[in-house]
PDB file of C-alpha atoms in Angstrom:
ATOM      1  CA  MET A   1       0.000   0.000   0.000  1.00  0.00           C
ATOM      2  CA  ILE A   2       2.917   2.366   0.728  1.00  0.00           C
ATOM      3  CA  GLU A   3       4.983   3.082  -2.399  1.00  0.00           C
ATOM      4  CA  ILE A   4       7.421   5.965  -1.906  1.00  0.00           C
ATOM      5  CA  ARG A   5       8.793   7.681  -5.020  1.00  0.00           C
ATOM      6  CA  ARG A   6      10.699  10.642  -3.621  1.00  0.00           C
ATOM      7  CA  ILE A   7      11.752  12.325  -0.380  1.00  0.00           C
ATOM      8  CA  PHE A   8      12.397  16.051  -0.470  1.00  0.00           C
ATOM      9  CA  THR A   9      13.963  18.112   2.351  1.00  0.00           C
ATOM     10  CA  HIS A  10      14.228  21.876   2.722  1.00  0.00           C
ATOM     11  CA  VAL A  11      16.126  23.680   5.493  1.00  0.00           C
ATOM     12  CA  GLU A  12      16.583  27.435   5.791  1.00  0.00           C
ATOM     13  CA  GLN A  13      18.438  29.784   8.134  1.00  0.00           C
ATOM     14  CA  ILE A  14      16.897  33.193   8.788  1.00  0.00           C
ATOM     15  CA  LEU A  15      19.261  35.838  10.156  1.00  0.00           C
ATOM     16  CA  HIS A  16      17.077  38.936   9.986  1.00  0.00           C
ATOM     17  CA  GLU A  17      13.995  40.518   8.432  1.00  0.00           C
ATOM     18  CA  PHE A  18      15.259  44.089   7.889  1.00  0.00           C
ATOM     19  CA  GLY A  19      16.131  44.322  11.605  1.00  0.00           C
ATOM     20  CA  PRO A  20      19.226  43.454  13.614  1.00  0.00           C
ATOM     21  CA  VAL A  21      21.006  40.206  12.809  1.00  0.00           C
ATOM     22  CA  ALA A  22      20.013  37.479  15.267  1.00  0.00           C
ATOM     23  CA  PRO A  23      22.875  36.044  17.347  1.00  0.00           C
ATOM     24  CA  VAL A  24      21.473  32.583  16.632  1.00  0.00           C
ATOM     25  CA  PRO A  25      19.732  32.121  13.245  1.00  0.00           C
ATOM     26  CA  LEU A  26      16.209  30.755  13.177  1.00  0.00           C
ATOM     27  CA  LEU A  27      16.122  27.347  11.532  1.00  0.00           C
ATOM     28  CA  ARG A  28      13.021  26.197   9.692  1.00  0.00           C
ATOM     29  CA  GLY A  29      12.825  22.875   7.923  1.00  0.00           C
ATOM     30  CA  ALA A  30      10.338  20.771   6.007  1.00  0.00           C
ATOM     31  CA  ILE A  31      10.312  17.290   4.567  1.00  0.00           C
ATOM     32  CA  GLY A  32       7.963  15.960   1.919  1.00  0.00           C
ATOM     33  CA  VAL A  33       7.459  12.317   1.070  1.00  0.00           C
ATOM     34  CA  VAL A  34       5.929  11.643  -2.343  1.00  0.00           C
ATOM     35  CA  LEU A  35       4.035   8.392  -2.570  1.00  0.00           C
ATOM     36  CA  THR A  36       1.484   6.645  -4.723  1.00  0.00           C
ATOM     37  CA  ASN A  37      -2.140   7.271  -3.800  1.00  0.00           C
ATOM     38  CA  PRO A  38      -3.755   3.811  -3.761  1.00  0.00           C
ATOM     39  CA  PHE A  39      -7.213   5.414  -3.905  1.00  0.00           C
ATOM     40  CA  ALA A  40      -6.587   7.652  -6.919  1.00  0.00           C
ATOM     41  CA  GLY A  41      -9.366   7.758  -9.493  1.00  0.00           C
ATOM     42  CA  ARG A  42     -12.035   6.086  -7.363  1.00  0.00           C
ATOM     43  CA  TYR A  43     -14.049   6.494  -4.207  1.00  0.00           C
ATOM     44  CA  GLU A  44     -12.975   4.132  -1.425  1.00  0.00           C
ATOM     45  CA  PRO A  45     -15.280   4.103   1.642  1.00  0.00           C
ATOM     46  CA  ASP A  46     -12.697   2.601   4.012  1.00  0.00           C
ATOM     47  CA  ILE A  47      -9.380   4.430   3.831  1.00  0.00           C
ATOM     48  CA  LEU A  48      -8.314   3.890   7.465  1.00  0.00           C
ATOM     49  CA  PRO A  49      -5.950   0.952   6.730  1.00  0.00           C
ATOM     50  CA  MET A  50      -3.657   3.413   4.967  1.00  0.00           C
ATOM     51  CA  MET A  51      -3.545   5.630   8.053  1.00  0.00           C
ATOM     52  CA  ALA A  52      -2.135   2.762  10.079  1.00  0.00           C
ATOM     53  CA  ALA A  53       0.298   1.878   7.291  1.00  0.00           C
ATOM     54  CA  LEU A  54       1.626   5.448   7.357  1.00  0.00           C
ATOM     55  CA  ASP A  55       2.719   5.276  11.019  1.00  0.00           C
ATOM     56  CA  PRO A  56       6.292   4.104  10.299  1.00  0.00           C
ATOM     57  CA  VAL A  57       6.556   6.628   7.450  1.00  0.00           C
ATOM     58  CA  GLY A  58       5.727   9.438   9.857  1.00  0.00           C
ATOM     59  CA  LEU A  59       8.299   8.293  12.396  1.00  0.00           C
ATOM     60  CA  ASP A  60      10.988   7.974   9.737  1.00  0.00           C
ATOM     61  CA  MET A  61      10.208  11.382   8.213  1.00  0.00           C
ATOM     62  CA  ALA A  62      10.272  13.117  11.603  1.00  0.00           C
ATOM     63  CA  GLN A  63      13.707  11.716  12.357  1.00  0.00           C
ATOM     64  CA  LYS A  64      15.002  12.506   8.879  1.00  0.00           C
ATOM     65  CA  LEU A  65      13.863  16.108   9.227  1.00  0.00           C
ATOM     66  CA  ARG A  66      15.510  16.565  12.622  1.00  0.00           C
ATOM     67  CA  THR A  67      18.709  15.067  11.200  1.00  0.00           C
ATOM     68  CA  ALA A  68      18.598  17.404   8.186  1.00  0.00           C
ATOM     69  CA  MET A  69      18.188  20.392  10.494  1.00  0.00           C
ATOM     70  CA  ASN A  70      21.213  19.125  12.446  1.00  0.00           C
ATOM     71  CA  VAL A  71      19.887  20.127  15.870  1.00  0.00           C
ATOM     72  CA  PRO A  72      18.928  18.059  18.931  1.00  0.00           C
ATOM     73  CA  ALA A  73      15.235  17.499  19.572  1.00  0.00           C
ATOM     74  CA  GLU A  74      15.438  19.913  22.521  1.00  0.00           C
ATOM     75  CA  ARG A  75      16.051  22.797  20.078  1.00  0.00           C
ATOM     76  CA  ILE A  76      12.747  22.276  18.238  1.00  0.00           C
ATOM     77  CA  GLU A  77      10.124  24.798  19.383  1.00  0.00           C
ATOM     78  CA  GLY A  78       7.588  24.820  16.555  1.00  0.00           C
ATOM     79  CA  TYR A  79       5.939  22.263  14.290  1.00  0.00           C
ATOM     80  CA  GLY A  80       3.287  21.730  11.644  1.00  0.00           C
ATOM     81  CA  LYS A  81       2.183  19.327   8.943  1.00  0.00           C
ATOM     82  CA  GLY A  82       0.384  19.249   5.618  1.00  0.00           C
ATOM     83  CA  ALA A  83      -0.522  17.297   2.511  1.00  0.00           C
ATOM     84  CA  ILE A  84      -0.856  17.976  -1.207  1.00  0.00           C
ATOM     85  CA  VAL A  85      -3.094  15.457  -2.968  1.00  0.00           C
ATOM     86  CA  GLY A  86      -2.759  14.850  -6.698  1.00  0.00           C
ATOM     87  CA  ALA A  87      -5.674  15.692  -8.972  1.00  0.00           C
ATOM     88  CA  ALA A  88      -6.999  12.122  -9.145  1.00  0.00           C
ATOM     89  CA  GLY A  89      -7.388  12.014  -5.377  1.00  0.00           C
ATOM     90  CA  GLU A  90      -9.617  13.756  -2.870  1.00  0.00           C
ATOM     91  CA  LEU A  91      -8.956  16.070   0.054  1.00  0.00           C
ATOM     92  CA  GLU A  92      -9.827  13.348   2.559  1.00  0.00           C
ATOM     93  CA  HIS A  93      -6.817  11.342   1.422  1.00  0.00           C
ATOM     94  CA  GLY A  94      -4.636  14.166   2.760  1.00  0.00           C
ATOM     95  CA  ALA A  95      -6.366  13.871   6.130  1.00  0.00           C
ATOM     96  CA  LEU A  96      -4.816  10.423   6.522  1.00  0.00           C
ATOM     97  CA  TRP A  97      -1.644  12.222   7.624  1.00  0.00           C
ATOM     98  CA  HIS A  98      -3.165  13.758  10.770  1.00  0.00           C
ATOM     99  CA  VAL A  99      -2.298  10.915  13.122  1.00  0.00           C
ATOM    100  CA  PRO A 100       0.857   9.405  11.533  1.00  0.00           C
ATOM    101  CA  GLY A 101       2.450  12.791  10.889  1.00  0.00           C
ATOM    102  CA  GLY A 102       1.404  14.618  14.046  1.00  0.00           C
ATOM    103  CA  TYR A 103       2.133  11.924  16.586  1.00  0.00           C
ATOM    104  CA  ALA A 104       5.444  11.083  14.924  1.00  0.00           C
ATOM    105  CA  MET A 105       6.786  14.571  15.655  1.00  0.00           C
ATOM    106  CA  ARG A 106       5.257  14.638  19.118  1.00  0.00           C
ATOM    107  CA  GLU A 107       6.882  11.329  19.997  1.00  0.00           C
ATOM    108  CA  LEU A 108      10.243  12.533  18.685  1.00  0.00           C
ATOM    109  CA  LEU A 109      10.000  15.658  20.840  1.00  0.00           C
ATOM    110  CA  GLY A 110       8.980  13.968  24.084  1.00  0.00           C
ATOM    111  CA  TRP A 111       5.225  13.305  24.069  1.00  0.00           C
ATOM    112  CA  LYS A 112       4.457  10.129  26.035  1.00  0.00           C
ATOM    113  CA  GLY A 113       0.725   9.878  25.394  1.00  0.00           C
ATOM    114  CA  ASP A 114      -0.524  10.496  28.936  1.00  0.00           C
ATOM    115  CA  PRO A 115      -1.825  14.027  29.607  1.00  0.00           C
ATOM    116  CA  LYS A 116      -2.617  13.173  33.235  1.00  0.00           C
ATOM    117  CA  ALA A 117       0.987  12.258  33.889  1.00  0.00           C
ATOM    118  CA  TYR A 118       2.111  15.563  32.459  1.00  0.00           C
ATOM    119  CA  ALA A 119      -0.435  17.446  34.530  1.00  0.00           C
ATOM    120  CA  LYS A 120       0.947  15.818  37.686  1.00  0.00           C
ATOM    121  CA  GLY A 121       4.507  16.524  36.655  1.00  0.00           C
ATOM    122  CA  GLN A 122       5.394  12.822  36.709  1.00  0.00           C
ATOM    123  CA  ALA A 123       6.401  12.132  33.120  1.00  0.00           C
ATOM    124  CA  GLU A 124      10.020  13.173  33.560  1.00  0.00           C
ATOM    125  CA  GLN A 125      10.368  11.180  36.771  1.00  0.00           C
ATOM    126  CA  GLN A 126       8.983   8.062  35.106  1.00  0.00           C
ATOM    127  CA  THR A 127      10.692   8.319  31.736  1.00  0.00           C
ATOM    128  CA  GLY A 128      13.735  10.522  32.224  1.00  0.00           C
ATOM    129  CA  ARG A 129      12.368  12.808  29.490  1.00  0.00           C
ATOM    130  CA  ARG A 130      10.811  16.202  29.938  1.00  0.00           C
ATOM    131  CA  GLY A 131       7.155  16.715  29.173  1.00  0.00           C
ATOM    132  CA  ASN A 132       6.999  18.183  25.703  1.00  0.00           C
ATOM    133  CA  ALA A 133       5.001  18.410  22.478  1.00  0.00           C
ATOM    134  CA  LEU A 134       1.813  18.948  24.455  1.00  0.00           C
ATOM    135  CA  SER A 135       0.165  21.062  21.764  1.00  0.00           C
ATOM    136  CA  ILE A 136      -1.843  19.856  18.786  1.00  0.00           C
ATOM    137  CA  VAL A 137       0.127  19.928  15.525  1.00  0.00           C
ATOM    138  CA  PRO A 138      -1.426  22.482  13.127  1.00  0.00           C
ATOM    139  CA  SER A 139      -2.240  21.260   9.657  1.00  0.00           C
ATOM    140  CA  THR A 140      -3.306  22.231   6.166  1.00  0.00           C
ATOM    141  CA  LYS A 141      -3.998  20.340   2.948  1.00  0.00           C
ATOM    142  CA  LYS A 142      -5.127  20.856  -0.624  1.00  0.00           C
ATOM    143  CA  VAL A 143      -5.601  19.108  -3.956  1.00  0.00           C
ATOM    144  CA  GLY A 144      -3.169  20.360  -6.569  1.00  0.00           C
ATOM    145  CA  ALA A 145      -1.089  19.820  -9.693  1.00  0.00           C
ATOM    146  CA  PRO A 146       2.648  19.002  -9.843  1.00  0.00           C
ATOM    147  CA  GLY A 147       4.671  21.788  -8.274  1.00  0.00           C
ATOM    148  CA  THR A 148       1.789  23.120  -6.177  1.00  0.00           C
ATOM    149  CA  ALA A 149       2.994  25.131  -3.167  1.00  0.00           C
ATOM    150  CA  LEU A 150       1.553  24.691   0.310  1.00  0.00           C
ATOM    151  CA  ASP A 151       1.940  27.092   3.238  1.00  0.00           C
ATOM    152  CA  VAL A 152       2.386  24.771   6.218  1.00  0.00           C
ATOM    153  CA  PRO A 153       1.437  26.442   9.531  1.00  0.00           C
ATOM    154  CA  LEU A 154       3.786  26.356  12.520  1.00  0.00           C
ATOM    155  CA  THR A 155       2.879  26.855  16.186  1.00  0.00           C
ATOM    156  CA  HIS A 156       4.660  26.342  19.506  1.00  0.00           C
ATOM    157  CA  ILE A 157       5.012  22.693  20.499  1.00  0.00           C
ATOM    158  CA  ASN A 158       3.660  23.211  24.019  1.00  0.00           C
ATOM    159  CA  ALA A 159       1.017  25.938  23.749  1.00  0.00           C
ATOM    160  CA  VAL A 160      -0.847  26.971  20.643  1.00  0.00           C
ATOM    161  CA  TYR A 161      -1.364  30.585  21.754  1.00  0.00           C
ATOM    162  CA  VAL A 162       2.300  31.551  21.927  1.00  0.00           C
ATOM    163  CA  ARG A 163       1.941  34.403  19.450  1.00  0.00           C
ATOM    164  CA  SER A 164       5.663  34.727  18.692  1.00  0.00           C
ATOM    165  CA  HIS A 165       5.698  31.246  17.161  1.00  0.00           C
ATOM    166  CA  PHE A 166       2.761  31.749  14.765  1.00  0.00           C
ATOM    167  CA  ASP A 167       4.513  31.119  11.477  1.00  0.00           C
ATOM    168  CA  ALA A 168       4.378  29.184   8.204  1.00  0.00           C
ATOM    169  CA  ILE A 169       6.822  27.632   5.792  1.00  0.00           C
ATOM    170  CA  GLU A 170       6.143  27.331   2.074  1.00  0.00           C
ATOM    171  CA  VAL A 171       6.743  23.835   0.711  1.00  0.00           C
ATOM    172  CA  ARG A 172       6.814  22.887  -2.947  1.00  0.00           C
ATOM    173  CA  VAL A 173       8.151  19.638  -4.367  1.00  0.00           C
ATOM    174  CA  PRO A 174       9.076  20.139  -8.045  1.00  0.00           C
ATOM    175  CA  GLY A 175       7.183  17.699 -10.256  1.00  0.00           C
ATOM    176  CA  ALA A 176       4.943  16.410  -7.485  1.00  0.00           C
ATOM    177  CA  PRO A 177       2.324  15.341  -6.839  1.00  0.00           C
ATOM    178  CA  LEU A 178       1.391  13.608 -10.055  1.00  0.00           C
ATOM    179  CA  ALA A 179      -2.326  12.922 -10.418  1.00  0.00           C
ATOM    180  CA  ASP A 180      -2.036   9.565  -8.652  1.00  0.00           C
ATOM    181  CA  GLU A 181       0.315  10.731  -5.884  1.00  0.00           C
ATOM    182  CA  ILE A 182       0.233  12.440  -2.486  1.00  0.00           C
ATOM    183  CA  VAL A 183       2.892  14.604  -0.862  1.00  0.00           C
ATOM    184  CA  PHE A 184       2.850  14.314   2.929  1.00  0.00           C
ATOM    185  CA  ILE A 185       4.768  17.078   4.717  1.00  0.00           C
ATOM    186  CA  LEU A 186       6.256  17.644   8.178  1.00  0.00           C
ATOM    187  CA  ALA A 187       7.750  20.971   9.277  1.00  0.00           C
ATOM    188  CA  MET A 188       9.715  22.156  12.315  1.00  0.00           C
ATOM    189  CA  SER A 189      11.359  25.348  13.560  1.00  0.00           C
ATOM    190  CA  THR A 190      13.804  26.202  16.315  1.00  0.00           C
ATOM    191  CA  GLY A 191      12.169  29.333  17.640  1.00  0.00           C
ATOM    192  CA  PRO A 192       9.907  32.339  17.163  1.00  0.00           C
ATOM    193  CA  ARG A 193       9.753  34.585  14.110  1.00  0.00           C
ATOM    194  CA  ILE A 194      13.114  36.295  13.870  1.00  0.00           C
ATOM    195  CA  HIS A 195      11.841  39.720  15.027  1.00  0.00           C
ATOM    196  CA  ALA A 196       8.686  38.687  16.933  1.00  0.00           C
ATOM    197  CA  ARG A 197       7.405  41.668  18.942  1.00  0.00           C
ATOM    198  CA  VAL A 198       3.597  41.618  19.057  1.00  0.00           C
ATOM    199  CA  ALA A 199       3.269  40.645  22.761  1.00  0.00           C
ATOM    200  CA  GLY A 200       0.892  37.891  23.888  1.00  0.00           C
ATOM    201  CA  LEU A 201       1.727  34.727  25.817  1.00  0.00           C
ATOM    202  CA  ALA A 202       5.507  34.298  25.956  1.00  0.00           C
ATOM    203  CA  ALA A 203       7.212  30.941  25.456  1.00  0.00           C
ATOM    204  CA  SER A 204       9.316  31.630  28.537  1.00  0.00           C
ATOM    205  CA  ALA A 205       6.141  31.862  30.639  1.00  0.00           C
ATOM    206  CA  ILE A 206       4.925  28.373  29.783  1.00  0.00           C
ATOM    207  CA  SER A 207       5.154  25.843  32.583  1.00  0.00           C
ATOM    208  CA  LYS A 208       6.694  22.513  31.583  1.00  0.00           C
ATOM    209  CA  TRP A 209       3.290  20.923  32.231  1.00  0.00           C
ATOM    210  CA  ASP A 210       1.219  23.775  30.835  1.00  0.00           C
ATOM    211  CA  GLY A 211      -0.426  21.928  27.970  1.00  0.00           C
ATOM    212  CA  LEU A 212      -2.829  23.667  25.602  1.00  0.00           C
ATOM    213  CA  ARG A 213      -3.677  27.321  26.053  1.00  0.00           C
TER     214      ARG A 213
END
Protein backbone atom coordinates (compact mmCIF):
# COMPACT_ATOMS: atom_id res chain seq x y z
CA MET A 1 0.00 0.00 0.00
CA ILE A 2 2.92 2.37 0.73
CA GLU A 3 4.98 3.08 -2.40
CA ILE A 4 7.42 5.97 -1.91
CA ARG A 5 8.79 7.68 -5.02
CA ARG A 6 10.70 10.64 -3.62
CA ILE A 7 11.75 12.32 -0.38
CA PHE A 8 12.40 16.05 -0.47
CA THR A 9 13.96 18.11 2.35
CA HIS A 10 14.23 21.88 2.72
CA VAL A 11 16.13 23.68 5.49
CA GLU A 12 16.58 27.44 5.79
CA GLN A 13 18.44 29.78 8.13
CA ILE A 14 16.90 33.19 8.79
CA LEU A 15 19.26 35.84 10.16
CA HIS A 16 17.08 38.94 9.99
CA GLU A 17 14.00 40.52 8.43
CA PHE A 18 15.26 44.09 7.89
CA GLY A 19 16.13 44.32 11.60
CA PRO A 20 19.23 43.45 13.61
CA VAL A 21 21.01 40.21 12.81
CA ALA A 22 20.01 37.48 15.27
CA PRO A 23 22.88 36.04 17.35
CA VAL A 24 21.47 32.58 16.63
CA PRO A 25 19.73 32.12 13.25
CA LEU A 26 16.21 30.76 13.18
CA LEU A 27 16.12 27.35 11.53
CA ARG A 28 13.02 26.20 9.69
CA GLY A 29 12.83 22.88 7.92
CA ALA A 30 10.34 20.77 6.01
CA ILE A 31 10.31 17.29 4.57
CA GLY A 32 7.96 15.96 1.92
CA VAL A 33 7.46 12.32 1.07
CA VAL A 34 5.93 11.64 -2.34
CA LEU A 35 4.03 8.39 -2.57
CA THR A 36 1.48 6.65 -4.72
CA ASN A 37 -2.14 7.27 -3.80
CA PRO A 38 -3.76 3.81 -3.76
CA PHE A 39 -7.21 5.41 -3.90
CA ALA A 40 -6.59 7.65 -6.92
CA GLY A 41 -9.37 7.76 -9.49
CA ARG A 42 -12.04 6.09 -7.36
CA TYR A 43 -14.05 6.49 -4.21
CA GLU A 44 -12.98 4.13 -1.42
CA PRO A 45 -15.28 4.10 1.64
CA ASP A 46 -12.70 2.60 4.01
CA ILE A 47 -9.38 4.43 3.83
CA LEU A 48 -8.31 3.89 7.47
CA PRO A 49 -5.95 0.95 6.73
CA MET A 50 -3.66 3.41 4.97
CA MET A 51 -3.54 5.63 8.05
CA ALA A 52 -2.14 2.76 10.08
CA ALA A 53 0.30 1.88 7.29
CA LEU A 54 1.63 5.45 7.36
CA ASP A 55 2.72 5.28 11.02
CA PRO A 56 6.29 4.10 10.30
CA VAL A 57 6.56 6.63 7.45
CA GLY A 58 5.73 9.44 9.86
CA LEU A 59 8.30 8.29 12.40
CA ASP A 60 10.99 7.97 9.74
CA MET A 61 10.21 11.38 8.21
CA ALA A 62 10.27 13.12 11.60
CA GLN A 63 13.71 11.72 12.36
CA LYS A 64 15.00 12.51 8.88
CA LEU A 65 13.86 16.11 9.23
CA ARG A 66 15.51 16.57 12.62
CA THR A 67 18.71 15.07 11.20
CA ALA A 68 18.60 17.40 8.19
CA MET A 69 18.19 20.39 10.49
CA ASN A 70 21.21 19.12 12.45
CA VAL A 71 19.89 20.13 15.87
CA PRO A 72 18.93 18.06 18.93
CA ALA A 73 15.24 17.50 19.57
CA GLU A 74 15.44 19.91 22.52
CA ARG A 75 16.05 22.80 20.08
CA ILE A 76 12.75 22.28 18.24
CA GLU A 77 10.12 24.80 19.38
CA GLY A 78 7.59 24.82 16.56
CA TYR A 79 5.94 22.26 14.29
CA GLY A 80 3.29 21.73 11.64
CA LYS A 81 2.18 19.33 8.94
CA GLY A 82 0.38 19.25 5.62
CA ALA A 83 -0.52 17.30 2.51
CA ILE A 84 -0.86 17.98 -1.21
CA VAL A 85 -3.09 15.46 -2.97
CA GLY A 86 -2.76 14.85 -6.70
CA ALA A 87 -5.67 15.69 -8.97
CA ALA A 88 -7.00 12.12 -9.14
CA GLY A 89 -7.39 12.01 -5.38
CA GLU A 90 -9.62 13.76 -2.87
CA LEU A 91 -8.96 16.07 0.05
CA GLU A 92 -9.83 13.35 2.56
CA HIS A 93 -6.82 11.34 1.42
CA GLY A 94 -4.64 14.17 2.76
CA ALA A 95 -6.37 13.87 6.13
CA LEU A 96 -4.82 10.42 6.52
CA TRP A 97 -1.64 12.22 7.62
CA HIS A 98 -3.17 13.76 10.77
CA VAL A 99 -2.30 10.91 13.12
CA PRO A 100 0.86 9.40 11.53
CA GLY A 101 2.45 12.79 10.89
CA GLY A 102 1.40 14.62 14.05
CA TYR A 103 2.13 11.92 16.59
CA ALA A 104 5.44 11.08 14.92
CA MET A 105 6.79 14.57 15.65
CA ARG A 106 5.26 14.64 19.12
CA GLU A 107 6.88 11.33 20.00
CA LEU A 108 10.24 12.53 18.68
CA LEU A 109 10.00 15.66 20.84
CA GLY A 110 8.98 13.97 24.08
CA TRP A 111 5.22 13.30 24.07
CA LYS A 112 4.46 10.13 26.03
CA GLY A 113 0.72 9.88 25.39
CA ASP A 114 -0.52 10.50 28.94
CA PRO A 115 -1.83 14.03 29.61
CA LYS A 116 -2.62 13.17 33.24
CA ALA A 117 0.99 12.26 33.89
CA TYR A 118 2.11 15.56 32.46
CA ALA A 119 -0.44 17.45 34.53
CA LYS A 120 0.95 15.82 37.69
CA GLY A 121 4.51 16.52 36.66
CA GLN A 122 5.39 12.82 36.71
CA ALA A 123 6.40 12.13 33.12
CA GLU A 124 10.02 13.17 33.56
CA GLN A 125 10.37 11.18 36.77
CA GLN A 126 8.98 8.06 35.11
CA THR A 127 10.69 8.32 31.74
CA GLY A 128 13.73 10.52 32.22
CA ARG A 129 12.37 12.81 29.49
CA ARG A 130 10.81 16.20 29.94
CA GLY A 131 7.16 16.72 29.17
CA ASN A 132 7.00 18.18 25.70
CA ALA A 133 5.00 18.41 22.48
CA LEU A 134 1.81 18.95 24.45
CA SER A 135 0.16 21.06 21.76
CA ILE A 136 -1.84 19.86 18.79
CA VAL A 137 0.13 19.93 15.52
CA PRO A 138 -1.43 22.48 13.13
CA SER A 139 -2.24 21.26 9.66
CA THR A 140 -3.31 22.23 6.17
CA LYS A 141 -4.00 20.34 2.95
CA LYS A 142 -5.13 20.86 -0.62
CA VAL A 143 -5.60 19.11 -3.96
CA GLY A 144 -3.17 20.36 -6.57
CA ALA A 145 -1.09 19.82 -9.69
CA PRO A 146 2.65 19.00 -9.84
CA GLY A 147 4.67 21.79 -8.27
CA THR A 148 1.79 23.12 -6.18
CA ALA A 149 2.99 25.13 -3.17
CA LEU A 150 1.55 24.69 0.31
CA ASP A 151 1.94 27.09 3.24
CA VAL A 152 2.39 24.77 6.22
CA PRO A 153 1.44 26.44 9.53
CA LEU A 154 3.79 26.36 12.52
CA THR A 155 2.88 26.86 16.19
CA HIS A 156 4.66 26.34 19.51
CA ILE A 157 5.01 22.69 20.50
CA ASN A 158 3.66 23.21 24.02
CA ALA A 159 1.02 25.94 23.75
CA VAL A 160 -0.85 26.97 20.64
CA TYR A 161 -1.36 30.59 21.75
CA VAL A 162 2.30 31.55 21.93
CA ARG A 163 1.94 34.40 19.45
CA SER A 164 5.66 34.73 18.69
CA HIS A 165 5.70 31.25 17.16
CA PHE A 166 2.76 31.75 14.77
CA ASP A 167 4.51 31.12 11.48
CA ALA A 168 4.38 29.18 8.20
CA ILE A 169 6.82 27.63 5.79
CA GLU A 170 6.14 27.33 2.07
CA VAL A 171 6.74 23.84 0.71
CA ARG A 172 6.81 22.89 -2.95
CA VAL A 173 8.15 19.64 -4.37
CA PRO A 174 9.08 20.14 -8.05
CA GLY A 175 7.18 17.70 -10.26
CA ALA A 176 4.94 16.41 -7.48
CA PRO A 177 2.32 15.34 -6.84
CA LEU A 178 1.39 13.61 -10.06
CA ALA A 179 -2.33 12.92 -10.42
CA ASP A 180 -2.04 9.57 -8.65
CA GLU A 181 0.32 10.73 -5.88
CA ILE A 182 0.23 12.44 -2.49
CA VAL A 183 2.89 14.60 -0.86
CA PHE A 184 2.85 14.31 2.93
CA ILE A 185 4.77 17.08 4.72
CA LEU A 186 6.26 17.64 8.18
CA ALA A 187 7.75 20.97 9.28
CA MET A 188 9.72 22.16 12.31
CA SER A 189 11.36 25.35 13.56
CA THR A 190 13.80 26.20 16.31
CA GLY A 191 12.17 29.33 17.64
CA PRO A 192 9.91 32.34 17.16
CA ARG A 193 9.75 34.58 14.11
CA ILE A 194 13.11 36.30 13.87
CA HIS A 195 11.84 39.72 15.03
CA ALA A 196 8.69 38.69 16.93
CA ARG A 197 7.40 41.67 18.94
CA VAL A 198 3.60 41.62 19.06
CA ALA A 199 3.27 40.65 22.76
CA GLY A 200 0.89 37.89 23.89
CA LEU A 201 1.73 34.73 25.82
CA ALA A 202 5.51 34.30 25.96
CA ALA A 203 7.21 30.94 25.46
CA SER A 204 9.32 31.63 28.54
CA ALA A 205 6.14 31.86 30.64
CA ILE A 206 4.92 28.37 29.78
CA SER A 207 5.15 25.84 32.58
CA LYS A 208 6.69 22.51 31.58
CA TRP A 209 3.29 20.92 32.23
CA ASP A 210 1.22 23.78 30.83
CA GLY A 211 -0.43 21.93 27.97
CA LEU A 212 -2.83 23.67 25.60
CA ARG A 213 -3.68 27.32 26.05
